[in-house]
Coordinates of C-alpha atoms in Angstrom, one line a residue:
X1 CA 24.8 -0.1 42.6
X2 CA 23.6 -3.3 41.3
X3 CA 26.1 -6.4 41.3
X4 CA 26.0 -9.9 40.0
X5 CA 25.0 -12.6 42.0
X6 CA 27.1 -15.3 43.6
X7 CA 26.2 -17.7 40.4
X8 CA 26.7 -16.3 36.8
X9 CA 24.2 -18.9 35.7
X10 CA 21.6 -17.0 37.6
X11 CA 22.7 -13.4 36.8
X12 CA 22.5 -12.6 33.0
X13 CA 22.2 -9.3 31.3
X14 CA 18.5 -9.1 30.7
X15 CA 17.3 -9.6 27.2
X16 CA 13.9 -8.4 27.5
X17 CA 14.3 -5.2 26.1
X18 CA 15.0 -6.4 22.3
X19 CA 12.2 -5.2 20.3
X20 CA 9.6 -8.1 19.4
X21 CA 7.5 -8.3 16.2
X22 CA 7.8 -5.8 13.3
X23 CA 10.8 -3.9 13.1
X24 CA 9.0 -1.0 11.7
X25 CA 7.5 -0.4 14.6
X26 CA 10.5 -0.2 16.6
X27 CA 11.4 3.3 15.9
X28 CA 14.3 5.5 16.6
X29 CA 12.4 7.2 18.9
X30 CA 11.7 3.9 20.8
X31 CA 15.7 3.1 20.9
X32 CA 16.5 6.5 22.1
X33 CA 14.1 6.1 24.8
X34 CA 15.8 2.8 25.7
X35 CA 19.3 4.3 25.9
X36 CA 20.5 5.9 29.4
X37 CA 23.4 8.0 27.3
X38 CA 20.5 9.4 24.9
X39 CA 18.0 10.1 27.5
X40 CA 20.3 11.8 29.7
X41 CA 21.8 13.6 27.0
X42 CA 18.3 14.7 25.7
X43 CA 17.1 15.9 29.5
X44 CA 20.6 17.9 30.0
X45 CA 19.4 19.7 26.7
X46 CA 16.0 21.1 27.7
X47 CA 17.3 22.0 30.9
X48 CA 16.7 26.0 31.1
X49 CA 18.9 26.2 34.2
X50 CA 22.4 28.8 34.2
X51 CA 24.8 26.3 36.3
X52 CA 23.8 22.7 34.1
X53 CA 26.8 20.8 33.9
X54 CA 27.2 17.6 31.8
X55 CA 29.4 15.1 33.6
X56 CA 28.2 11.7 31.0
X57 CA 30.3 12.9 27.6
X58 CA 32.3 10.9 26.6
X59 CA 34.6 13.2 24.7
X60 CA 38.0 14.7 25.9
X61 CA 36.9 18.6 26.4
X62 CA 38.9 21.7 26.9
X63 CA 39.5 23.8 29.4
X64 CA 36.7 26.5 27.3
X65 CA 34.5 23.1 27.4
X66 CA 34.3 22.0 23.9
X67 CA 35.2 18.7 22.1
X68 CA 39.1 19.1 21.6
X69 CA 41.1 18.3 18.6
X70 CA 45.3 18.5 19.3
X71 CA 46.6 21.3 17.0
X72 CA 48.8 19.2 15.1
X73 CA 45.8 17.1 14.0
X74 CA 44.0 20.1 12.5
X75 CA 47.6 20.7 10.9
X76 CA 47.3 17.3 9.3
X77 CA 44.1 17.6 8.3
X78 CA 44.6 20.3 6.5
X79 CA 47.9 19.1 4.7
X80 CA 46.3 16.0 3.7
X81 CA 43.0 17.6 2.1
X82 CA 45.7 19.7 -0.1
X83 CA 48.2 16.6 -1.0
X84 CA 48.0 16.0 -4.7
X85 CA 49.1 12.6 -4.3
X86 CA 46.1 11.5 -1.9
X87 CA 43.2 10.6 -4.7
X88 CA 39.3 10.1 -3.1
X89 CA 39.3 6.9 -2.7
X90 CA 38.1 4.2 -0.1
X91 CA 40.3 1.9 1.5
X92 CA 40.4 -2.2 1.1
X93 CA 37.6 -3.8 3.0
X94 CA 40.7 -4.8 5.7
X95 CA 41.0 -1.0 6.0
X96 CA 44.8 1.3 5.1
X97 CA 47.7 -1.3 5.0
X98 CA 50.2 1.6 7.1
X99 CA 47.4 2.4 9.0
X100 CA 46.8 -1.3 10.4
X101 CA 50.3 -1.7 10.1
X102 CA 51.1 1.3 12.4
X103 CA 47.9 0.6 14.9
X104 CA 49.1 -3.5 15.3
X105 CA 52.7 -1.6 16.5
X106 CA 51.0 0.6 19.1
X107 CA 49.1 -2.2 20.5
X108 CA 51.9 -4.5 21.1
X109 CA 54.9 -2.7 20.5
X110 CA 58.0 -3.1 18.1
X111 CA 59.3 -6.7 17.6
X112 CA 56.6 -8.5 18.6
X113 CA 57.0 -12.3 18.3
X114 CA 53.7 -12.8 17.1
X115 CA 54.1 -10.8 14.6
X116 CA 57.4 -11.8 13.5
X117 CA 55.8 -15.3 13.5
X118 CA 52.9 -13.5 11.4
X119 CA 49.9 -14.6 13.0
X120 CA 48.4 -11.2 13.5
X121 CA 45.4 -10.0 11.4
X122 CA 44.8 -6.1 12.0
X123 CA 41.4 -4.5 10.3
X124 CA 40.4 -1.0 10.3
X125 CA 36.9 -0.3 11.2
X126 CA 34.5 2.9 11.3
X127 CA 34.9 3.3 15.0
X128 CA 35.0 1.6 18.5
X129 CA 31.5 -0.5 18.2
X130 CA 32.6 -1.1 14.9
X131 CA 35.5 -3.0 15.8
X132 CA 33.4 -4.8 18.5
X133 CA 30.9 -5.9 16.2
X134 CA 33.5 -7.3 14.1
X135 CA 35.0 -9.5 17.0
X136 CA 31.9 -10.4 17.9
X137 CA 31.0 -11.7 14.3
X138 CA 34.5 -13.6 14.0
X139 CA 34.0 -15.1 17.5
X140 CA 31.1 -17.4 16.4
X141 CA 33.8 -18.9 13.6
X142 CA 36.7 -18.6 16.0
X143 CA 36.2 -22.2 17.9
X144 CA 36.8 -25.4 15.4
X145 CA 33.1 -26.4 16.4
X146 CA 31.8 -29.5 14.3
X147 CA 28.6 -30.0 16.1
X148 CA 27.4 -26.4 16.6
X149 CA 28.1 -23.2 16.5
X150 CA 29.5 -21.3 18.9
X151 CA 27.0 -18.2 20.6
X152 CA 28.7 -17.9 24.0
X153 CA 29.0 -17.1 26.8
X154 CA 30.7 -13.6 26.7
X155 CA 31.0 -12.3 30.5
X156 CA 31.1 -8.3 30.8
X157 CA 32.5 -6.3 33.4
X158 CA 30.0 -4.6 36.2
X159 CA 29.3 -1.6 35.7
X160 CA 30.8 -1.4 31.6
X161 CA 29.7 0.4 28.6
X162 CA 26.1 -0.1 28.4
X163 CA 26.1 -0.7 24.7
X164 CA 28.3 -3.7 24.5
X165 CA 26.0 -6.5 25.4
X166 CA 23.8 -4.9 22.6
X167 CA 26.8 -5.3 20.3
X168 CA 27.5 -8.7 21.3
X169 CA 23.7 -9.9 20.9
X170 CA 23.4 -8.0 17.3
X171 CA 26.0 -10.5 16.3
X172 CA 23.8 -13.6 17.5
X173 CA 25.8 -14.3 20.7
X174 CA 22.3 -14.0 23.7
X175 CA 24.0 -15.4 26.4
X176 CA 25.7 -12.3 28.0
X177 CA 27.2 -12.2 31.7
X178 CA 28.7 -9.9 33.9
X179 CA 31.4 -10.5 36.7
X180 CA 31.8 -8.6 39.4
X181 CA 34.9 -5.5 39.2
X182 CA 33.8 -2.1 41.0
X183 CA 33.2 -2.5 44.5
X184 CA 31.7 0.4 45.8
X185 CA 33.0 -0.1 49.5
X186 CA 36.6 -0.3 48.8
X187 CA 36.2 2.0 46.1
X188 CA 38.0 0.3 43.3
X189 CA 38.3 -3.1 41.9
X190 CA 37.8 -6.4 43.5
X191 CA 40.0 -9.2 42.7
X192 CA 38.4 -11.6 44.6
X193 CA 35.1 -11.7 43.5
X194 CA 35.7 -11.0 39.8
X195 CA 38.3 -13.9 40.2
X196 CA 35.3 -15.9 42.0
X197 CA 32.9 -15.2 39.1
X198 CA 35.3 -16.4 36.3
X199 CA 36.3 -19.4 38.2
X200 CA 32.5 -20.3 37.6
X201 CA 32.7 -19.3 34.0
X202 CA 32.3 -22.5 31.6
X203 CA 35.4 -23.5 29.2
X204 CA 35.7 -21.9 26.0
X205 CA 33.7 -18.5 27.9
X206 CA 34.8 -15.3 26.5
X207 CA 36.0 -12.5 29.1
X208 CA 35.7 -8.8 27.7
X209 CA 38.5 -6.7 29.9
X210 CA 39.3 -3.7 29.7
X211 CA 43.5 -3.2 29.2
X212 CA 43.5 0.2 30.5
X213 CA 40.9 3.5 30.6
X214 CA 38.0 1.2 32.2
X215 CA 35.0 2.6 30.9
X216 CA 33.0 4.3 33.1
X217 CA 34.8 3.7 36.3
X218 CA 38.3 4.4 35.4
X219 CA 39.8 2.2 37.5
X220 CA 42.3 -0.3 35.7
X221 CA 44.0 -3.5 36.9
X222 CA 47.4 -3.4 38.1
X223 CA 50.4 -5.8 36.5
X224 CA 50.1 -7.9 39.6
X225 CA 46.0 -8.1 39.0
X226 CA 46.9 -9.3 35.5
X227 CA 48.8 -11.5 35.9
X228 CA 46.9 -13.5 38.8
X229 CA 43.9 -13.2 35.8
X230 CA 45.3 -14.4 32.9
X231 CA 46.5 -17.1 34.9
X232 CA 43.3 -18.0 35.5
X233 CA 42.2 -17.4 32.2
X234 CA 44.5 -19.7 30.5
X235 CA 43.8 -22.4 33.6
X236 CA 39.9 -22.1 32.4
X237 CA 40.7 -22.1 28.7
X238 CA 38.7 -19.0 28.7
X239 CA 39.1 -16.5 25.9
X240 CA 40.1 -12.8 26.2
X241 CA 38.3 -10.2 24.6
X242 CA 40.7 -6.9 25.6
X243 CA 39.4 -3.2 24.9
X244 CA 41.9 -0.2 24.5
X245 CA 38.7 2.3 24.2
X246 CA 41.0 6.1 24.7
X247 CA 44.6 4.1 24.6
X248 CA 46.8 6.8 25.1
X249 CA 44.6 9.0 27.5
X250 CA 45.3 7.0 30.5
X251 CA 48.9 7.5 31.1
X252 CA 49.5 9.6 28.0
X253 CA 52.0 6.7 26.6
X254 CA 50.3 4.4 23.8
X255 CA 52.6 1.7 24.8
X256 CA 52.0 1.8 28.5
X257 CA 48.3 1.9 28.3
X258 CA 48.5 -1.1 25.9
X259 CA 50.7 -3.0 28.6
X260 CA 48.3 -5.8 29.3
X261 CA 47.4 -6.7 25.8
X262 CA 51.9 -7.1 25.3
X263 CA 52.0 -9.1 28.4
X264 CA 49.0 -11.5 27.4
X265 CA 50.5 -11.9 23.8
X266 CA 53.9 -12.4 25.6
X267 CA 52.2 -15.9 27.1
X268 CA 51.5 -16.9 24.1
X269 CA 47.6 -16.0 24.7
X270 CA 45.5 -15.9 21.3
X271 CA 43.2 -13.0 21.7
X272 CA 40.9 -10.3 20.3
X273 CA 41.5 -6.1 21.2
X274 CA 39.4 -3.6 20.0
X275 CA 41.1 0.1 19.8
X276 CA 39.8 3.5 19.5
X277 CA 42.0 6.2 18.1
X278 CA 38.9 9.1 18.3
X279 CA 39.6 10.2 21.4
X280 CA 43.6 11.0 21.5
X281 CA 43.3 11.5 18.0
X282 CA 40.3 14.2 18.6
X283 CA 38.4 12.5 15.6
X284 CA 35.4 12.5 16.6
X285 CA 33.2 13.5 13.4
X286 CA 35.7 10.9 11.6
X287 CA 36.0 8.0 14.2
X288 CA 38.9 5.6 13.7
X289 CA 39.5 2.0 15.1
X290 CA 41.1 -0.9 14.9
X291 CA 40.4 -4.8 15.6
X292 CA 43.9 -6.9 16.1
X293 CA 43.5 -10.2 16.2
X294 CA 46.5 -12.2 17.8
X295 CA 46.2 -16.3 16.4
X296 CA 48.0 -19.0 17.8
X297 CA 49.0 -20.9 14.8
X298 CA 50.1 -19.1 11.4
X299 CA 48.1 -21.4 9.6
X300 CA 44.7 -19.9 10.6
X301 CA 45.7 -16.6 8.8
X302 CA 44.4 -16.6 5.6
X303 CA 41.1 -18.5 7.0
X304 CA 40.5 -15.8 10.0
X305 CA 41.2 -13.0 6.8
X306 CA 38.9 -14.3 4.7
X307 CA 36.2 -14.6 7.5
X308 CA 37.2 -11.3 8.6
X309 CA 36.6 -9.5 4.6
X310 CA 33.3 -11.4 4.0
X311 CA 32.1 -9.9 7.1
X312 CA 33.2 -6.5 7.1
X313 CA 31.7 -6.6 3.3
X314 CA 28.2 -7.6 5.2
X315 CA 28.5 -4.9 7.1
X316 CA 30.1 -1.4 5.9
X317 CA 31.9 -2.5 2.9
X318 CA 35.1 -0.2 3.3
X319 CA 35.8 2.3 5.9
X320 CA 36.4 5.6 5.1
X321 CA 40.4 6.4 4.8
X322 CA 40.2 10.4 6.4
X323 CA 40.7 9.5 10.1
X324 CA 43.4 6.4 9.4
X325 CA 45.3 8.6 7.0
X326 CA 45.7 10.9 10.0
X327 CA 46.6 8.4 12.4
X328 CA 49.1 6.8 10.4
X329 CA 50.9 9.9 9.2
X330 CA 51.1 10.7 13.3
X331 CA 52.6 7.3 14.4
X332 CA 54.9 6.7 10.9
X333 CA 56.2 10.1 11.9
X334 CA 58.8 10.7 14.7
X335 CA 58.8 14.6 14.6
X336 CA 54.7 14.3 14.4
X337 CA 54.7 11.5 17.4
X338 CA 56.9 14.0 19.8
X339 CA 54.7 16.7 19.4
X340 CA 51.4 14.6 19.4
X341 CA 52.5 12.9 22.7
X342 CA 53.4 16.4 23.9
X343 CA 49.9 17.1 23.5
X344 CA 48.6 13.7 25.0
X345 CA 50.4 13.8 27.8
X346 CA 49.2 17.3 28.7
X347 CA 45.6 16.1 28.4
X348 CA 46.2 13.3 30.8
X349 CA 48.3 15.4 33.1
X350 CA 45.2 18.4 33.5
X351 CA 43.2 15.5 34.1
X352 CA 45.1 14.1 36.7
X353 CA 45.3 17.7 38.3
X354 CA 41.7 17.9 38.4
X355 CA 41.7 14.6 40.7
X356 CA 43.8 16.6 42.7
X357 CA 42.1 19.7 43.4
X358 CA 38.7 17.7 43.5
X359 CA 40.0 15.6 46.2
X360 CA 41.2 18.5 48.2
X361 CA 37.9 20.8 47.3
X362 CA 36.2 17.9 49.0
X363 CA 38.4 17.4 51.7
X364 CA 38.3 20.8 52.8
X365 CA 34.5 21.2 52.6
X366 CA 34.7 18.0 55.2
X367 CA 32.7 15.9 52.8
X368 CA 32.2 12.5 54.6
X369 CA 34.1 9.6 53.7
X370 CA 37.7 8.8 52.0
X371 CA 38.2 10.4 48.6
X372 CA 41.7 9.2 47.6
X373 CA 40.0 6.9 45.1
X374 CA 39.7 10.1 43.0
X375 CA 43.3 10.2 41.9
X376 CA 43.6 6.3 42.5
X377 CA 42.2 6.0 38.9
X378 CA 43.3 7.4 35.4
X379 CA 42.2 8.4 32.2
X380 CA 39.0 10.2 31.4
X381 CA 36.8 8.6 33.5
X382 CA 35.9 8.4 37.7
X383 CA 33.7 6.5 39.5
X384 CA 32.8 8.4 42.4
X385 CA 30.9 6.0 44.4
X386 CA 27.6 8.1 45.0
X387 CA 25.0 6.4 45.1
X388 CA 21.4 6.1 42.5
X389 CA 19.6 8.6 45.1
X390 CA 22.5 11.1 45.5
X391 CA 23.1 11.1 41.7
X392 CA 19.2 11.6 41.5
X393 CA 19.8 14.6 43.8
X394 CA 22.5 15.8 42.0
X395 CA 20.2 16.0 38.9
X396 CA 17.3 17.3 40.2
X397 CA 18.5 19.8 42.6
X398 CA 21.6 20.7 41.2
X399 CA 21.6 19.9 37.6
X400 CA 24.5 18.5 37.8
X401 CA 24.7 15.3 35.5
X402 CA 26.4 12.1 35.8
X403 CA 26.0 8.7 34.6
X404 CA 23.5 6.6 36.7
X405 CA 25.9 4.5 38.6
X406 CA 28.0 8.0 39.5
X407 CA 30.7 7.8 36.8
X408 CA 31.7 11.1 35.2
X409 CA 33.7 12.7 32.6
X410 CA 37.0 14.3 34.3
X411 CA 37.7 16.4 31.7
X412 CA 34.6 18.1 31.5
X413 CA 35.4 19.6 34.7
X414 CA 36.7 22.6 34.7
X415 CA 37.8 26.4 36.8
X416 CA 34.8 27.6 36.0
X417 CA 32.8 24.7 37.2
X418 CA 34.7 23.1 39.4
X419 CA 33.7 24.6 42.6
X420 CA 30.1 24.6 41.7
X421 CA 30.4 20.5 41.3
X422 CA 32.2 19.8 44.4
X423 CA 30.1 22.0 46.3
X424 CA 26.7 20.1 44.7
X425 CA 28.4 16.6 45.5
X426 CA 29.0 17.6 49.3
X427 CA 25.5 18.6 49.3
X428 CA 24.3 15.5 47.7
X429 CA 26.3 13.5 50.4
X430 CA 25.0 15.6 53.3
X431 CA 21.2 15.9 52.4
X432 CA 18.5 13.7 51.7
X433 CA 15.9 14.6 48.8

């Protein structure tokens, strides 16, 4: 696995691959070519063999292996689309009023002092990237800059969704850096060296973290890690950029996986957090997010809203109201949140049980090395720590899938698969191609 060097100012994310020239050139068959999830998505697709298995999704599935939607959502759904009361109609540009209202409480709980104080601005957006776009966009208007304008640098996790530095540099921000988090000898995160490369990290530096459901390693930072960090962060004057991508599908609690963004705002921290509600929500045909911005001073409100509408007008217009209508009737419900956390917690406790019997599949196959990492991390994802060649084998001899750096999907394993997996990986660890 590729790492950042020792100096940030030497290790970039390359920019190379933008397209040059005219954009009509640049076709969607050129950008699918470009993207790992498309072109691994597209090869797992023609391949005619009976045991493929697709360990890259980035959906919850099923036991049956399909995209799952919690029955009470489909319950919802359909008492919404017969509610005389609910005309077709979009939402404000700032998205559904209860649905920000409800989406800013799950993020950092009831009482908040920030937004008793009411310097929170929450806006509803067509989906996870969506909401990272916006940050991005209100980040070059977030710094009182006379002189210039502000276009970085924003500092990425290593390995991290592959799409975000995309994001960040559609929104004019180029100068995109990565500090070190998975270590693939210890098997999880290291403090040290991430601390080391925001230490180097110039004032005013924006750090995208990931609060909890680290995408595509699954391994999170522990209260003791955060708070060592946001030290730091506030020491640097460095700005946090915090991501809640599946909140709720890590330890099947909204409020627990949205810990770190409470404790930051609890240090009076000003900060931007993107959430996704598709994943616990199952909406994925009708993705739902959220951008909360957290201000220091009440005064900016009005200025960071009206930056925030003339934007979103540039680039949707409105979101659609289907997805937050369902998210808000779940959360401003307590009968409706029982019974959806019910179902949440389920989802995080099979996945948790598939660590288990992983780990022991392995184990008892005498697979070399230390697998506890397995159940070490949470959520959806797992880095397993293979490496590029025994993915590669895993792919080619095994049709097995997984993302290139050996993260994969827990929940797409299943007991009809299961075996078949564990038995590829101990092959893939034991022979050379």
């Amino acid at each position: 696995m590729s790492r950042p060097a020792s100096s940030l100012n030497e290790r970039r994310v390359n920019q190379n691959e933008e397209p040059q020239g005219d954009l009509s050139v640049f076709t969607k068959t050129h950008a699918a070519e470009m993207n790992p999830d498309t072109r691994l998505l597209s090869a797992f697709k023609t391949d005619t063999h009976a045991s493929k298995v697709y360990l890259a999704g980035r959906e919850y599935f099923s036991e049956e292996g399909q995209p799952f939607e919690p029955r009470l959502i489909g319950k919802i759904k359909q008492q919404l689309s017969t509610d005389p009361t609910l005309r077709p109609e979009y939402p404000s540009s700032l998205g559904l009023t209860e649905f920000t209202r409800r989406a800013t409480e799950a993020a950092l709980g009831r009482g908040s002092k920030a937004v008793v104080e009411n310097r929170i601005l929450g806006v509803q957006t067509p989906g996870f990237t969506s909401a990272v776009r916006l940050g991005a966009e209100l980040l070059r208007q977030w710094y009182d800059v006379s002189t210039a304008c502000w276009d970085g640098p924003v500092y990425l996790s290593s390995p991290c969704d592959n799409s975000l530095a995309a994001i960040f540099q559609a929104a004019g921000i180029q100068d995109i850096r990565e500090y070190y988090y998975w270590d693939d000898e210890q098997r999880g995160v290291c403090l040290e060296k991430l601390l080391g490369d925001l230490e180097r990290a110039p004032e005013r530096s924006v750090v995208v973290l990931s609060a909890s459901a680290h995408y595509p390693t699954g391994a999170d930072l522990s209260p003791n890690q955060w708070a060592v960090i946001t030290q730091l962060i506030m020491r640097r004057r460095l700005f946090p950029f915090l991501l809640l991508p599946a909140q709720g599908l890590c330890y099947g609690d909204l409020v627990r996986d949205a810990w770190p963004v409470q404790y930051c705002v609890s240090l009076g921290m000003e900060l931007l957090c993107a959430q996704s509600f598709s994943h616990c929500f199952g909406l994925y045909g009708e993705a739902v997010a959220h951008l909360l911005c957290v201000l220091k001073h009440n005064s900016l409100l009005l200025a960071v809203q009206s930056q925030a509408d003339k934007i979103v007008r540039s680039l949707w217009a409105e979101p659609s109201a289907g997805g937050a209508h369902v998210v808000a009737t779940v959360l401003s419900n307590p009968a409706h949140l029982v019974e959806w956390q019910g179902e949440v917690k389920r989802i995080v406790q099979r996945c948790m049980l598939i660590r288990e019997v992983l780990r022991e599949r392995l184990r008892l196959l005498g697979s070399p090395g230390c697998w506890d990492h397995l159940t070490q991390q949470s959520g959806l994802y797992c880095c397993t720590g293979l490496n590029g060649q025994q993915v590669e084998f895993l792919t080619k001899k095994r049709h097995v899938y997984l993302l290139p750096k050996g993260c994969l999907n827990m929940s797409a394993i299943n007991s009809r698969n299961l075996d078949y997996i564990a038995e590829s990986i101990h092959l893939a660890l034991t022979t050379s191609l």
